[in-house]
Coordinates of C-alpha atoms in Angstrom, one line a residue:
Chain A
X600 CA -13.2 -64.1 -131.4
X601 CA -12.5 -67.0 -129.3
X602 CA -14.0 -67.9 -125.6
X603 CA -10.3 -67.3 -124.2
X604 CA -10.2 -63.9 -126.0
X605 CA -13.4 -62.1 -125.0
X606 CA -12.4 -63.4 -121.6
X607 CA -9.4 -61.9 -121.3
X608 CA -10.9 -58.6 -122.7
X609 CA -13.1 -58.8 -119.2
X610 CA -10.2 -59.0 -117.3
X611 CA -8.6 -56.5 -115.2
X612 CA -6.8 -53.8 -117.8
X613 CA -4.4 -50.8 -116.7
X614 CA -6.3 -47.4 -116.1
X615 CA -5.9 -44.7 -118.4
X616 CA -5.1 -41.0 -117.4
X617 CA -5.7 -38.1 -119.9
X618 CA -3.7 -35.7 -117.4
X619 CA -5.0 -31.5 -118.7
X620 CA -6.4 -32.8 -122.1
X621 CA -7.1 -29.6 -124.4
X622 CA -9.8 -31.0 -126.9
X623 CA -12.8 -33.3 -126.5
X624 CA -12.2 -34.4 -130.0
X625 CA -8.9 -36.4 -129.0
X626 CA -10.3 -37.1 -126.0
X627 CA -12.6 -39.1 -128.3
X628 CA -10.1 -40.6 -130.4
X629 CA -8.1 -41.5 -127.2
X630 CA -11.7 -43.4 -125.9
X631 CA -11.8 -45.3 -129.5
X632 CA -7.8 -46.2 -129.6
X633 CA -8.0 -47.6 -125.8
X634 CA -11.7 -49.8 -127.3
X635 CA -9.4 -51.0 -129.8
X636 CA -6.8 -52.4 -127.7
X637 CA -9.4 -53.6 -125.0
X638 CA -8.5 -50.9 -122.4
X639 CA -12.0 -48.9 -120.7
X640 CA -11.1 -47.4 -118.1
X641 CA -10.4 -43.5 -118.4
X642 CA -9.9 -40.8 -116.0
X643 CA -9.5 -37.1 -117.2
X644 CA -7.6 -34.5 -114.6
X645 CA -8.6 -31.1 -115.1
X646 CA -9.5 -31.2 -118.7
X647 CA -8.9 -27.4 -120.1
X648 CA -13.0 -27.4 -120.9
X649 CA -14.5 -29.0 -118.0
X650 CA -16.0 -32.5 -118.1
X651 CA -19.2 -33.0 -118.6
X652 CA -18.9 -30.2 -121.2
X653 CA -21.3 -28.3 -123.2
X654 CA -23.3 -30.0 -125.4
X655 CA -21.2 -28.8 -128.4
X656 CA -18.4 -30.0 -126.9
X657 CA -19.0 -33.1 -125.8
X658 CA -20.7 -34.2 -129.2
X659 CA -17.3 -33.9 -130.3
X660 CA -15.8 -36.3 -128.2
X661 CA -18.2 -38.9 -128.8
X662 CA -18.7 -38.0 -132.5
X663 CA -14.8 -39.1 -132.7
X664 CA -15.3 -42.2 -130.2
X665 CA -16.6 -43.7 -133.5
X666 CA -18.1 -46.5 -131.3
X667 CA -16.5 -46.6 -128.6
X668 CA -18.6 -44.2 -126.0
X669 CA -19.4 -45.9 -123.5
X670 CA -15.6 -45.1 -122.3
X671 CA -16.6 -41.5 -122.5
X672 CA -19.8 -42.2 -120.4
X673 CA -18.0 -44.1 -117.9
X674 CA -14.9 -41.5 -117.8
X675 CA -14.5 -40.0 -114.4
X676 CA -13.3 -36.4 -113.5
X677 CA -10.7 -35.2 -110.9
X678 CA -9.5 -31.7 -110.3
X679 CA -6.1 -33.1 -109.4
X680 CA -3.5 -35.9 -110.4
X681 CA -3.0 -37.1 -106.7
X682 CA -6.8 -37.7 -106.7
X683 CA -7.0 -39.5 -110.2
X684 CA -3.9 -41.6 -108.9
X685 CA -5.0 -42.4 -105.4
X686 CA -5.8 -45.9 -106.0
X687 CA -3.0 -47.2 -108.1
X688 CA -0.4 -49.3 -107.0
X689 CA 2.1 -48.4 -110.1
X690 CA 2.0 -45.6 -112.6
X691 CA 3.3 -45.2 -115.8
X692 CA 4.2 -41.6 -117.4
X693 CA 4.3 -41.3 -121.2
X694 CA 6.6 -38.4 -122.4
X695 CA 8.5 -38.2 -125.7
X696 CA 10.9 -35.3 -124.1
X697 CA 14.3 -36.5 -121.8
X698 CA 13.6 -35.6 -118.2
X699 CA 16.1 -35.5 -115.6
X700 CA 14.3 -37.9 -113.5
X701 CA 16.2 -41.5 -112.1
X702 CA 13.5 -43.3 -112.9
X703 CA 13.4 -46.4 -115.7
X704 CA 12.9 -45.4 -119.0
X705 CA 11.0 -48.2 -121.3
X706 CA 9.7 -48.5 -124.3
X707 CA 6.1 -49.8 -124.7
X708 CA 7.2 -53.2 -125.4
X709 CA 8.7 -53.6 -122.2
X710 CA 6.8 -51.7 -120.2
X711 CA 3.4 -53.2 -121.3
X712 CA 4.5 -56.9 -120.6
X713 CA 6.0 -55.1 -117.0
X714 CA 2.2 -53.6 -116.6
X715 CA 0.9 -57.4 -117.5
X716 CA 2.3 -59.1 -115.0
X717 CA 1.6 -56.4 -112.4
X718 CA -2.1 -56.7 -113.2
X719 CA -2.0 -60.0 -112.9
X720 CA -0.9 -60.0 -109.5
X721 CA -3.8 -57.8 -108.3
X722 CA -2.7 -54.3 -109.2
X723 CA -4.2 -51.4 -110.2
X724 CA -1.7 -49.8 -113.2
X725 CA -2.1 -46.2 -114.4
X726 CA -0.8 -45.0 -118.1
X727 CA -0.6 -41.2 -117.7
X728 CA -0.9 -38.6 -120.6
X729 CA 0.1 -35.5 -121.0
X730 CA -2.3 -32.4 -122.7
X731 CA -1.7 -32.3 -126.6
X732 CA 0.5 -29.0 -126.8
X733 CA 3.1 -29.9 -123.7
X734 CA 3.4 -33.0 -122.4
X735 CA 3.1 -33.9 -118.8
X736 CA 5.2 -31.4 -116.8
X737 CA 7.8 -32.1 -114.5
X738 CA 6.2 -32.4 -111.5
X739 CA 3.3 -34.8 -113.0
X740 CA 5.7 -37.2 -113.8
X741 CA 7.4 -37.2 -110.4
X742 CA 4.5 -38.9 -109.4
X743 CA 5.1 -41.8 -112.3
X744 CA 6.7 -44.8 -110.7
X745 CA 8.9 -45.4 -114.4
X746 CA 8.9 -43.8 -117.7
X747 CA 7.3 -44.8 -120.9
X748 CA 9.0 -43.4 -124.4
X749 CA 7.9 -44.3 -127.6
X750 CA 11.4 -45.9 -130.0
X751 CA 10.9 -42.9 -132.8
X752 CA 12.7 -41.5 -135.6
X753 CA 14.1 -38.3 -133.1
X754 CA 13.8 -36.5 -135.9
X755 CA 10.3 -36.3 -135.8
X756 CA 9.7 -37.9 -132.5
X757 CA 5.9 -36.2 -131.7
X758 CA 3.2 -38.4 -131.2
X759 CA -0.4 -37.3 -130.7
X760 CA -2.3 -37.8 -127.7
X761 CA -4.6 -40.3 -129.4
X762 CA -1.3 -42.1 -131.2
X763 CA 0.5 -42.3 -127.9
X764 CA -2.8 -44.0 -126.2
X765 CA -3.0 -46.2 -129.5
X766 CA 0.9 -47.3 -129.5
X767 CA 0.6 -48.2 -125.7
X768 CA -2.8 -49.7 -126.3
X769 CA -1.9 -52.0 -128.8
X770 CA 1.3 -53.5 -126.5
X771 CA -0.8 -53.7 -123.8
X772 CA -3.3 -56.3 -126.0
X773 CA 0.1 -58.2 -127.4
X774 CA 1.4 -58.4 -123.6
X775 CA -2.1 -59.7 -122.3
X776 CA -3.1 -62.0 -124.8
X777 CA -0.4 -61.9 -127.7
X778 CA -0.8 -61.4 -131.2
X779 CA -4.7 -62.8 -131.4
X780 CA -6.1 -61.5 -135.1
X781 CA -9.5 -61.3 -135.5
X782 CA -8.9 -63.6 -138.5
X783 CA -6.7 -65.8 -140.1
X784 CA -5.9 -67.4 -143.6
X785 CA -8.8 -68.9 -145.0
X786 CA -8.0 -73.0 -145.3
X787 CA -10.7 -74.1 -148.0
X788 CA -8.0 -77.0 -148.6
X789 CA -5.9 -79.0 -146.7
X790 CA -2.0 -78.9 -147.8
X791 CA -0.7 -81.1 -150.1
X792 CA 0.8 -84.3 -148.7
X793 CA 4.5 -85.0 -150.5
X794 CA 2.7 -88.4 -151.9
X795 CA 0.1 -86.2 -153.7
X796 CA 2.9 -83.8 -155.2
X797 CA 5.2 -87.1 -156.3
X798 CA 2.4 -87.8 -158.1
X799 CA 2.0 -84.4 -160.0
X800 CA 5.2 -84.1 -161.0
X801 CA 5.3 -87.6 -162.4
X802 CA 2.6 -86.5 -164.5
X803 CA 4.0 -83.5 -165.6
X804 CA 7.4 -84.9 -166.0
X805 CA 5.4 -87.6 -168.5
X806 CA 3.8 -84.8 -170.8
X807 CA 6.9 -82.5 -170.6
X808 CA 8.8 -85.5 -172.1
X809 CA 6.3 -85.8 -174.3
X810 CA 6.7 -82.0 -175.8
X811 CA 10.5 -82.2 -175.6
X812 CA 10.7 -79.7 -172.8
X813 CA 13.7 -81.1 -171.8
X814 CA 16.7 -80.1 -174.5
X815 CA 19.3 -80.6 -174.5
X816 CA 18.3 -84.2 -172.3
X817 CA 21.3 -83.3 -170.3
X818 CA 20.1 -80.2 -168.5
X819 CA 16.8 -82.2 -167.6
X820 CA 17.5 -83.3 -163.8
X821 CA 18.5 -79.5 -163.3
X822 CA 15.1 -78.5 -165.2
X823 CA 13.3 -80.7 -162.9
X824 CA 14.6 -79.6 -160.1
X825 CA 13.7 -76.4 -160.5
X826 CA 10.3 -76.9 -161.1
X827 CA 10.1 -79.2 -158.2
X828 CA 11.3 -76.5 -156.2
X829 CA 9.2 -73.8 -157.3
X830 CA 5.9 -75.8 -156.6
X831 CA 7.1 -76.9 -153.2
X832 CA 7.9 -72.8 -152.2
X833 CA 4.7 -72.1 -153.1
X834 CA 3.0 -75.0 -149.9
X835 CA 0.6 -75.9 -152.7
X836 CA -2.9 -77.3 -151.6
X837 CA -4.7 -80.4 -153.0
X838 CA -6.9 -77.9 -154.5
X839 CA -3.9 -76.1 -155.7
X840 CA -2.6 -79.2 -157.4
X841 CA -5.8 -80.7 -159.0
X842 CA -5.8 -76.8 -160.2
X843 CA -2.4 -77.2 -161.7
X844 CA -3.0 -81.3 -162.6
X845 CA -5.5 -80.1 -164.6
X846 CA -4.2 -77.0 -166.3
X847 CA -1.5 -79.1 -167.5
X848 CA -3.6 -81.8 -168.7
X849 CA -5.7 -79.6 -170.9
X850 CA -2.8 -77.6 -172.0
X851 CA -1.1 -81.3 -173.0
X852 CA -4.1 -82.2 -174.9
X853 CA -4.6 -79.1 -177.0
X854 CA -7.9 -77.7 -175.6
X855 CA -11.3 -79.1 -174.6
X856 CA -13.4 -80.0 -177.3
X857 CA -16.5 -77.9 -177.8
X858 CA -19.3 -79.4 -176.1
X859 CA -17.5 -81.2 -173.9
X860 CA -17.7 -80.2 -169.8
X861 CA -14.4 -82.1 -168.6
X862 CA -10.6 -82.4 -170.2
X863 CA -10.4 -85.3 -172.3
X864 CA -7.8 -86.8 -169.8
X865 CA -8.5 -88.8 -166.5
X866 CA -7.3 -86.9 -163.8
X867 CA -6.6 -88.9 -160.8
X868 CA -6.6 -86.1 -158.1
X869 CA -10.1 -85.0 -159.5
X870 CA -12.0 -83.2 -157.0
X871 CA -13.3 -85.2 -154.1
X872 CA -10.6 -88.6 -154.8
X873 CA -8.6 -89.0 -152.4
X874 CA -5.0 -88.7 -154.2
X875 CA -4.0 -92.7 -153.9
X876 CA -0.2 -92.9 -153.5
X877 CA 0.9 -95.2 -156.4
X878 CA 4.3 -95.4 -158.5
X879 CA 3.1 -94.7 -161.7
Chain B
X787 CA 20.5 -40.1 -131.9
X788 CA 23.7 -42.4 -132.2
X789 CA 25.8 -42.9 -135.5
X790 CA 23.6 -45.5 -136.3
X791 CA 20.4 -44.9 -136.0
X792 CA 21.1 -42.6 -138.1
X793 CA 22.7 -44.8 -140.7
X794 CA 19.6 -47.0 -140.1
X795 CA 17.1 -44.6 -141.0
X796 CA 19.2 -43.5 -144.4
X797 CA 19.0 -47.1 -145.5
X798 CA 16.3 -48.8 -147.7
X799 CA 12.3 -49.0 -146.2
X800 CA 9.2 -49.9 -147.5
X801 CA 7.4 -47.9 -149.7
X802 CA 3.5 -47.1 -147.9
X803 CA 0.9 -47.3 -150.9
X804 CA -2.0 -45.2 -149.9
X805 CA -4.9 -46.6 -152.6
X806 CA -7.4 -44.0 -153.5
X807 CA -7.4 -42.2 -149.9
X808 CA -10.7 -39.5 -149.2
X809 CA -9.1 -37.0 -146.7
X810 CA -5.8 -34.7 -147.9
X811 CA -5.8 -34.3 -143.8
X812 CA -5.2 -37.9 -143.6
X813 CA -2.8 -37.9 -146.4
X814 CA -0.8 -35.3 -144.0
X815 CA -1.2 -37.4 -141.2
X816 CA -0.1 -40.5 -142.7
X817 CA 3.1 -38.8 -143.8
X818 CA 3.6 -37.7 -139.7
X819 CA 3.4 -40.9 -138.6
X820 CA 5.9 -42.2 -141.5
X821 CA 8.1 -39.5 -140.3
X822 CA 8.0 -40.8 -136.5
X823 CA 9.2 -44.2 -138.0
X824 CA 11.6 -44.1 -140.4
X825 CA 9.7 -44.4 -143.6
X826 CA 9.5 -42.0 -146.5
X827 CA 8.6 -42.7 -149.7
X828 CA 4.9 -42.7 -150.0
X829 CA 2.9 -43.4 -153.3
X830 CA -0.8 -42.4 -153.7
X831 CA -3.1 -44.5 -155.8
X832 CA -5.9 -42.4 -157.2
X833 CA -6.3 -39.9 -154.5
X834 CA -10.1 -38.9 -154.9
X835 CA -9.3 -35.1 -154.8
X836 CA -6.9 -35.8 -157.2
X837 CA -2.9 -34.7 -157.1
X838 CA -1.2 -32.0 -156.6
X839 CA -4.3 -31.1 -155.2
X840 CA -5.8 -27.6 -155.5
X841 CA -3.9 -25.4 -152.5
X842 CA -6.4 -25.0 -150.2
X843 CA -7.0 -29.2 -149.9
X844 CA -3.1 -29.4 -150.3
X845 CA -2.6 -26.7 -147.3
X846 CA -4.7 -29.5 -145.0
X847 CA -2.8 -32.5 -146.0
X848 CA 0.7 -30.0 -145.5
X849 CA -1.0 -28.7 -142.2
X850 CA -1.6 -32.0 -140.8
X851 CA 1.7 -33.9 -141.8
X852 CA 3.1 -31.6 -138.6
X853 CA 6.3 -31.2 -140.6
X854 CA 6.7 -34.2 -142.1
X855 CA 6.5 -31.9 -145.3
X856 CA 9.2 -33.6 -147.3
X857 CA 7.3 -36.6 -147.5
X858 CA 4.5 -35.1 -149.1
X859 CA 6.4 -33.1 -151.5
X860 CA 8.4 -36.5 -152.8
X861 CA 4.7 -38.5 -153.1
X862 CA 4.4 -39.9 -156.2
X863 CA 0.7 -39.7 -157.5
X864 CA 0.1 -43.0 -159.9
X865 CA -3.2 -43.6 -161.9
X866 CA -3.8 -47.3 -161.7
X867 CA -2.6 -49.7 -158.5
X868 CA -0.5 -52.3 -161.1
X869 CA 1.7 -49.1 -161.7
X870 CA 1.9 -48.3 -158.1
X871 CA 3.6 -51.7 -157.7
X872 CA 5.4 -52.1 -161.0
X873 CA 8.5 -52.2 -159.3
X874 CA 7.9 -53.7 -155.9
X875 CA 8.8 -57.4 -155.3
X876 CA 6.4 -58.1 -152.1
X877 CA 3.8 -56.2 -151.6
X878 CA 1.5 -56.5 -148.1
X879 CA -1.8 -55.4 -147.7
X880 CA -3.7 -54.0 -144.9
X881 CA -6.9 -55.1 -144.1
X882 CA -9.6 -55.4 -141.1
X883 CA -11.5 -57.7 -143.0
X884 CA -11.2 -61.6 -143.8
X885 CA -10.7 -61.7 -147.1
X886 CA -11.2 -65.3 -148.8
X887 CA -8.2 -65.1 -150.1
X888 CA -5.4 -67.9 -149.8
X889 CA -2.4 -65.4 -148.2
X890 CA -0.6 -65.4 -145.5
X891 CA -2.5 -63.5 -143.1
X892 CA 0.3 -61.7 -140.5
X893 CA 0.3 -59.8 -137.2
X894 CA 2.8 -56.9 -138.2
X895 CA 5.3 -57.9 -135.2
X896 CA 5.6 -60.9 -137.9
X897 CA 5.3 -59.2 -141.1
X898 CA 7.6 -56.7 -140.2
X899 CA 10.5 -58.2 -139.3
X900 CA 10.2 -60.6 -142.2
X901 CA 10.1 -57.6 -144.3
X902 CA 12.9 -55.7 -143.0
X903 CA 14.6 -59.3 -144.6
X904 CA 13.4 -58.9 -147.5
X905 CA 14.7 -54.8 -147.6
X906 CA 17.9 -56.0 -145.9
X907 CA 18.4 -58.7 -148.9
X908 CA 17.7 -55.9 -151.8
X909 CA 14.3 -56.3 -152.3
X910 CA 11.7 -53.8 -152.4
X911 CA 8.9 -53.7 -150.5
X912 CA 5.5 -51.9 -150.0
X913 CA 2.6 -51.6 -147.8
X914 CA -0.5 -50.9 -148.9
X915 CA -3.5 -49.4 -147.6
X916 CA -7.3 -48.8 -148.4
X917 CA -9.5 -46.0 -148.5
X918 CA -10.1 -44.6 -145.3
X919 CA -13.9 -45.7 -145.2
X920 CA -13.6 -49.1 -147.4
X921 CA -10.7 -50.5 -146.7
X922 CA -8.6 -51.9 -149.9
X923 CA -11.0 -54.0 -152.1
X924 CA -10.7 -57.9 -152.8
X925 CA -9.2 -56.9 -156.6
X926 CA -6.9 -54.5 -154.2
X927 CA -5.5 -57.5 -151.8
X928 CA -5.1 -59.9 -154.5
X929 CA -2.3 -57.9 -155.5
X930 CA -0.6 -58.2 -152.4
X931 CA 1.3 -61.3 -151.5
X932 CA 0.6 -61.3 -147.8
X933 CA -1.8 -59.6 -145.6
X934 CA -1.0 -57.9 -142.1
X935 CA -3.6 -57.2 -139.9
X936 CA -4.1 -55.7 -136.3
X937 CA -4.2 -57.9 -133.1
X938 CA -7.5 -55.5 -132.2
X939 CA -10.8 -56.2 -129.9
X940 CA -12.7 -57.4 -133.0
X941 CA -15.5 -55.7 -131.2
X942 CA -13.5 -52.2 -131.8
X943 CA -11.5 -53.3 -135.0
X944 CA -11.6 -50.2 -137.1
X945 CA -8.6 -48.4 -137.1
X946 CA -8.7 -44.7 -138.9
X947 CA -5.4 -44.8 -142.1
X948 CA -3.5 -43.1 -140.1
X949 CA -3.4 -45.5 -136.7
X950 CA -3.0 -48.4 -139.5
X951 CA 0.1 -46.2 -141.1
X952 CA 1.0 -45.5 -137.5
X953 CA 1.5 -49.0 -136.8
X954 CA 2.9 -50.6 -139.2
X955 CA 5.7 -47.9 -139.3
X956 CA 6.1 -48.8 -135.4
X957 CA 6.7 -52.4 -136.2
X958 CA 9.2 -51.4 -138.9
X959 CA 11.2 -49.0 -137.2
X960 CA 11.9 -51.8 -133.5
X961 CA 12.4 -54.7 -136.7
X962 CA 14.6 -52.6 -138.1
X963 CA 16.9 -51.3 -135.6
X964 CA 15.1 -52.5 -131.9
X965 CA 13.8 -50.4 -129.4
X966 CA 16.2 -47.4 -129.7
X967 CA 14.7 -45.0 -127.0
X968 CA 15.3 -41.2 -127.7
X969 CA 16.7 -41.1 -124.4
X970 CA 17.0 -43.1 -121.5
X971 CA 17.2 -42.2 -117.2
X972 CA 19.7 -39.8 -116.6
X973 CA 22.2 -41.5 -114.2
X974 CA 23.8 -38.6 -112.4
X975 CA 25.4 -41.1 -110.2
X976 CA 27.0 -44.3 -110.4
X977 CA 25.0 -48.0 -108.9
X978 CA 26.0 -48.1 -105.1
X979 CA 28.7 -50.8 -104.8
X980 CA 27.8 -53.7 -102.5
X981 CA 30.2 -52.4 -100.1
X982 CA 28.9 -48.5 -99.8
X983 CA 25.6 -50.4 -99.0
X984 CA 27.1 -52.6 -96.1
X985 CA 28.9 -49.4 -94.6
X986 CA 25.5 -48.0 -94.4
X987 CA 23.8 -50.3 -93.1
X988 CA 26.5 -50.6 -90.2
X989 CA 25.6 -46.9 -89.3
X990 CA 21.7 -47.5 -89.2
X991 CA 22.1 -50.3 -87.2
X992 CA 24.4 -48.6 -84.7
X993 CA 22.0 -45.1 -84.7
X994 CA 19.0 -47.5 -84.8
X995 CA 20.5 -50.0 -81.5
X996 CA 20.8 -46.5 -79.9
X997 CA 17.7 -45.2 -80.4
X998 CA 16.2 -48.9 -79.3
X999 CA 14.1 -48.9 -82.4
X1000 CA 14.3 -52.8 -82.1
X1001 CA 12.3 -54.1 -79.8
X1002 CA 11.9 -56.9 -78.2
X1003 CA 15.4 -57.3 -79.2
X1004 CA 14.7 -61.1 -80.4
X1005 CA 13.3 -59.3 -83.6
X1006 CA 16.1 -57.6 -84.4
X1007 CA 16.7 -60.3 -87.2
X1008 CA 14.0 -60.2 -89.1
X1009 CA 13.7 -56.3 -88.8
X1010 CA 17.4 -55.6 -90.1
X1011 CA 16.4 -58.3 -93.2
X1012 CA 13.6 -56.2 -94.2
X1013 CA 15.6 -53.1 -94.1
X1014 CA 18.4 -54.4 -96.3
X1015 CA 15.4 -56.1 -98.9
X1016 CA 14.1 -52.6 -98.9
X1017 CA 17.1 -50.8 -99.5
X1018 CA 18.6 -53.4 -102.2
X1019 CA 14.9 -53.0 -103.8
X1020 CA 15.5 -49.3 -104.5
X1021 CA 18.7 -50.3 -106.2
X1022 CA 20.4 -47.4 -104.5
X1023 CA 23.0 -45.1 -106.6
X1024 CA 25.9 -43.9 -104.5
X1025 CA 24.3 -40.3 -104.3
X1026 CA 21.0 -42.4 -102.6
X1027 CA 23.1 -43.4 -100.2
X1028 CA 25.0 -40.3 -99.3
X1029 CA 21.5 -38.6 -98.8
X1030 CA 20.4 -41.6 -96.9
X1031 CA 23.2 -41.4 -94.4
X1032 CA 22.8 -37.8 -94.0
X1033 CA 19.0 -37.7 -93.5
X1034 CA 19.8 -40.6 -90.8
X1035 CA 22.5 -39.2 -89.2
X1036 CA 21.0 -35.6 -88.5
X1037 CA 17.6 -37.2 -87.7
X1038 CA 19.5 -39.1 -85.1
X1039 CA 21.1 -35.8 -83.8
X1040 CA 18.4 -33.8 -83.7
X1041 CA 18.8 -31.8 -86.3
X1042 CA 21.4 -28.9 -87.4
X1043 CA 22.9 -26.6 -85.0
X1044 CA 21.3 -22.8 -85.7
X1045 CA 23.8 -21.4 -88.3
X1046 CA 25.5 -24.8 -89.0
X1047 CA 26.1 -25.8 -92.6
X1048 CA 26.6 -29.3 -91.8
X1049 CA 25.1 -32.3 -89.9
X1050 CA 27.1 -32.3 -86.6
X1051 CA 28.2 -36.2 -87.1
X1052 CA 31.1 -37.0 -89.6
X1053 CA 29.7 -38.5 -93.0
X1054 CA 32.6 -41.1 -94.0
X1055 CA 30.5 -41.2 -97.6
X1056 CA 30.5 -37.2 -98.1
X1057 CA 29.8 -36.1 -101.7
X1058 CA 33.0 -36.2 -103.6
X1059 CA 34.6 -38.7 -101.3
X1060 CA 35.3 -42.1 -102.7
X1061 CA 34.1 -44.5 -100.0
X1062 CA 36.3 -46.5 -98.1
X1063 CA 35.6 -50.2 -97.7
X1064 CA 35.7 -50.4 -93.5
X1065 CA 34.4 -52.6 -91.3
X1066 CA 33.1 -49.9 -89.0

């Protein structure tokens, strides 16, 4: 992870509100999905089986935190939405049910960016969710300064708590800091320059002349433009092409012969040359 | 749903590849989250507990796909991953891990789209994904021509097969057809045209001039400014402004006459009326 990125994990994120949450097992989840997406701030209103709960209960929770319980230690408690809301300058309801409400309706992909810039201007932003079974009710989201709805197949358009936290999580990372992965293609070779690729196929044109690849002779420019194209679609590396240099080499010259460690050709991409550019 | 979202979610999507998964639970909730997205046909490689699965392991997997029953009951069970993808013509694979493998590696808001191309163009695609606690092994992703993984905290990368299922089907179903919303504010009332919104500012001036709510009257300026900011802000629907005037106008009068139905003044914008354009 870069400098920038941890950085920007530190900064200020949006609060999360578990509004009535039924069971400390998604509670859990919901703490692991919001670590995933760098969000750590969770406040639960009047969860159904009191917070802290019994031993059995909380294990739950932080057995399915897989990790990520130090949200869960940090989660505070209110007995009522106004309370957990106090401090927030703009709220966000999630709800996958129409509600006669005029308030904007976004999806997470514009809301999150919308929650972004807010942030960044100094203010505290709330992403509210409802318990498991219902939803947020009515009056809950009349509190909600806009809407958040997930784009679904109607047809089967319920989320899980835990889903709904990890769906606004993860456009809340894009929005903050983009599409960062934790990893990228490996580059154990740079790409091949078009001198280095010239090269190849003069070589391979050479020893597919030399088998009579190309019949009738007509069809050859075709032929070779096919090839050419093929090799370029695939962005081949200079290993790729001292692999293929020297697959066709060997091929060409009927085999290694036993005993010996190299092809009996000179290769002149072999491994650690620099390819020189020449006309041959 | 409109026409055609629904045409949208008839036409060709990927295919998800679930190699060897543990949990029939997770097998059923894999198949939810397809559902929620638009994607249907799912292939298992290897399940461990084997499949169809005895009843009472197949009752979890049914239990926890929330409805999303069809899906199951279309799975097509396949012993060996090459068969899996016999017929596929790109296949990505899903993986938390750098694999030292020369592939595209691709956040799915890139891999996505480019393979809703790929569907659009007749190909057919699949996404693959590893056992829940592994992860797809290096054989596994070499099979794959491009990777997608998830722009996570790579201090909280692991996400459980269903979040991963969960989404890559989100990133399907907003490349495929956008960010269709279920449903969006309810506008029981038409925008507030620019001249409804003069007219009522002319009356709160006049009831405000009366009431000398501005004073010293130098600041009368800047005070009627912010008013109009805050009212344009709100981006007022005619109804707004109806209730505005009429919460105004009997504030200014002192309230209803016992018995009265109506504010004593004469609202020119009274519900039903279409507004006339004076310059009262």
């Amino acid at each position: 992870m870069s400098e920038a990125t941890q950085q920007n994990l530190r900064r200020p994120a949006p609060v999360v509100i578990l509004v009535r949450p039924q069971l400390a097992e998604n509670i859990g989840m919901c703490a692991r999905a919001m670590a995933n997406f760098g969000l750590s701030e969770m406040r639960l209103v009047a969860p159904r089986d009191g917070w802290p709960q019994k031993s059995a209960l909380k294990k739950g929770a932080f057995s399915a935190a897989a990790g990520a319980t130090h949200i869960l230690t940090a989660a505070k408690h209110y007995d009522t939405l106004d309370a957990a809301l106090f401090d927030l300058h703009h709220v966000y309801a999630t709800t996958a049910r129409f509600r006669e409400q005029a308030k904007p309706v976004q999806a997470p992909a514009i809301a999150l960016p919308e929650a972004a810039s807010r942030v960044a201007s100094g203010q505290k932003v709330g992403l509210m969710f409802g318990p498991e079974r219902t939803g947020l009710e009515s009056d809950e989201v009349m509190a909600a300064s806009s809407i958040i709805t997930f784009p679904v197949n109607p047809d089967y358009a319920s989320l899980n708590l835990a889903q709904a936290v990890l769906l606004t999580g993860y456009e809340w990372m894009r929005a903050a800091q983009g599409d960062v992965l934790p990893f990228t293609m490996p580059e154990p070779s740079p790409p091949a320059a078009q001198g280095m690729v010239g090269q190849f196929f003069g070589f391979l044109e050479q020893e597919l002349d030399r088998v009579r690849f190309f019949h009738p002779e007509g069809k050859k420019p075709v032929m070779m433009r096919n090839l050419r194209n093929i090799i370029h679609r695939m962005a081949p590396t200079e290993q790729d092409i001292r692999t293929l240099w020297g697959m066709i080499d060997l091929l060409a010259k009927g085999g290694k012969k036993p005993g010996s460690k190299k092809p009996g050709s000179k290769n002149p991409l072999a491994e650690g040359e620099a390819p020189a550019v020449t006309d041959a």
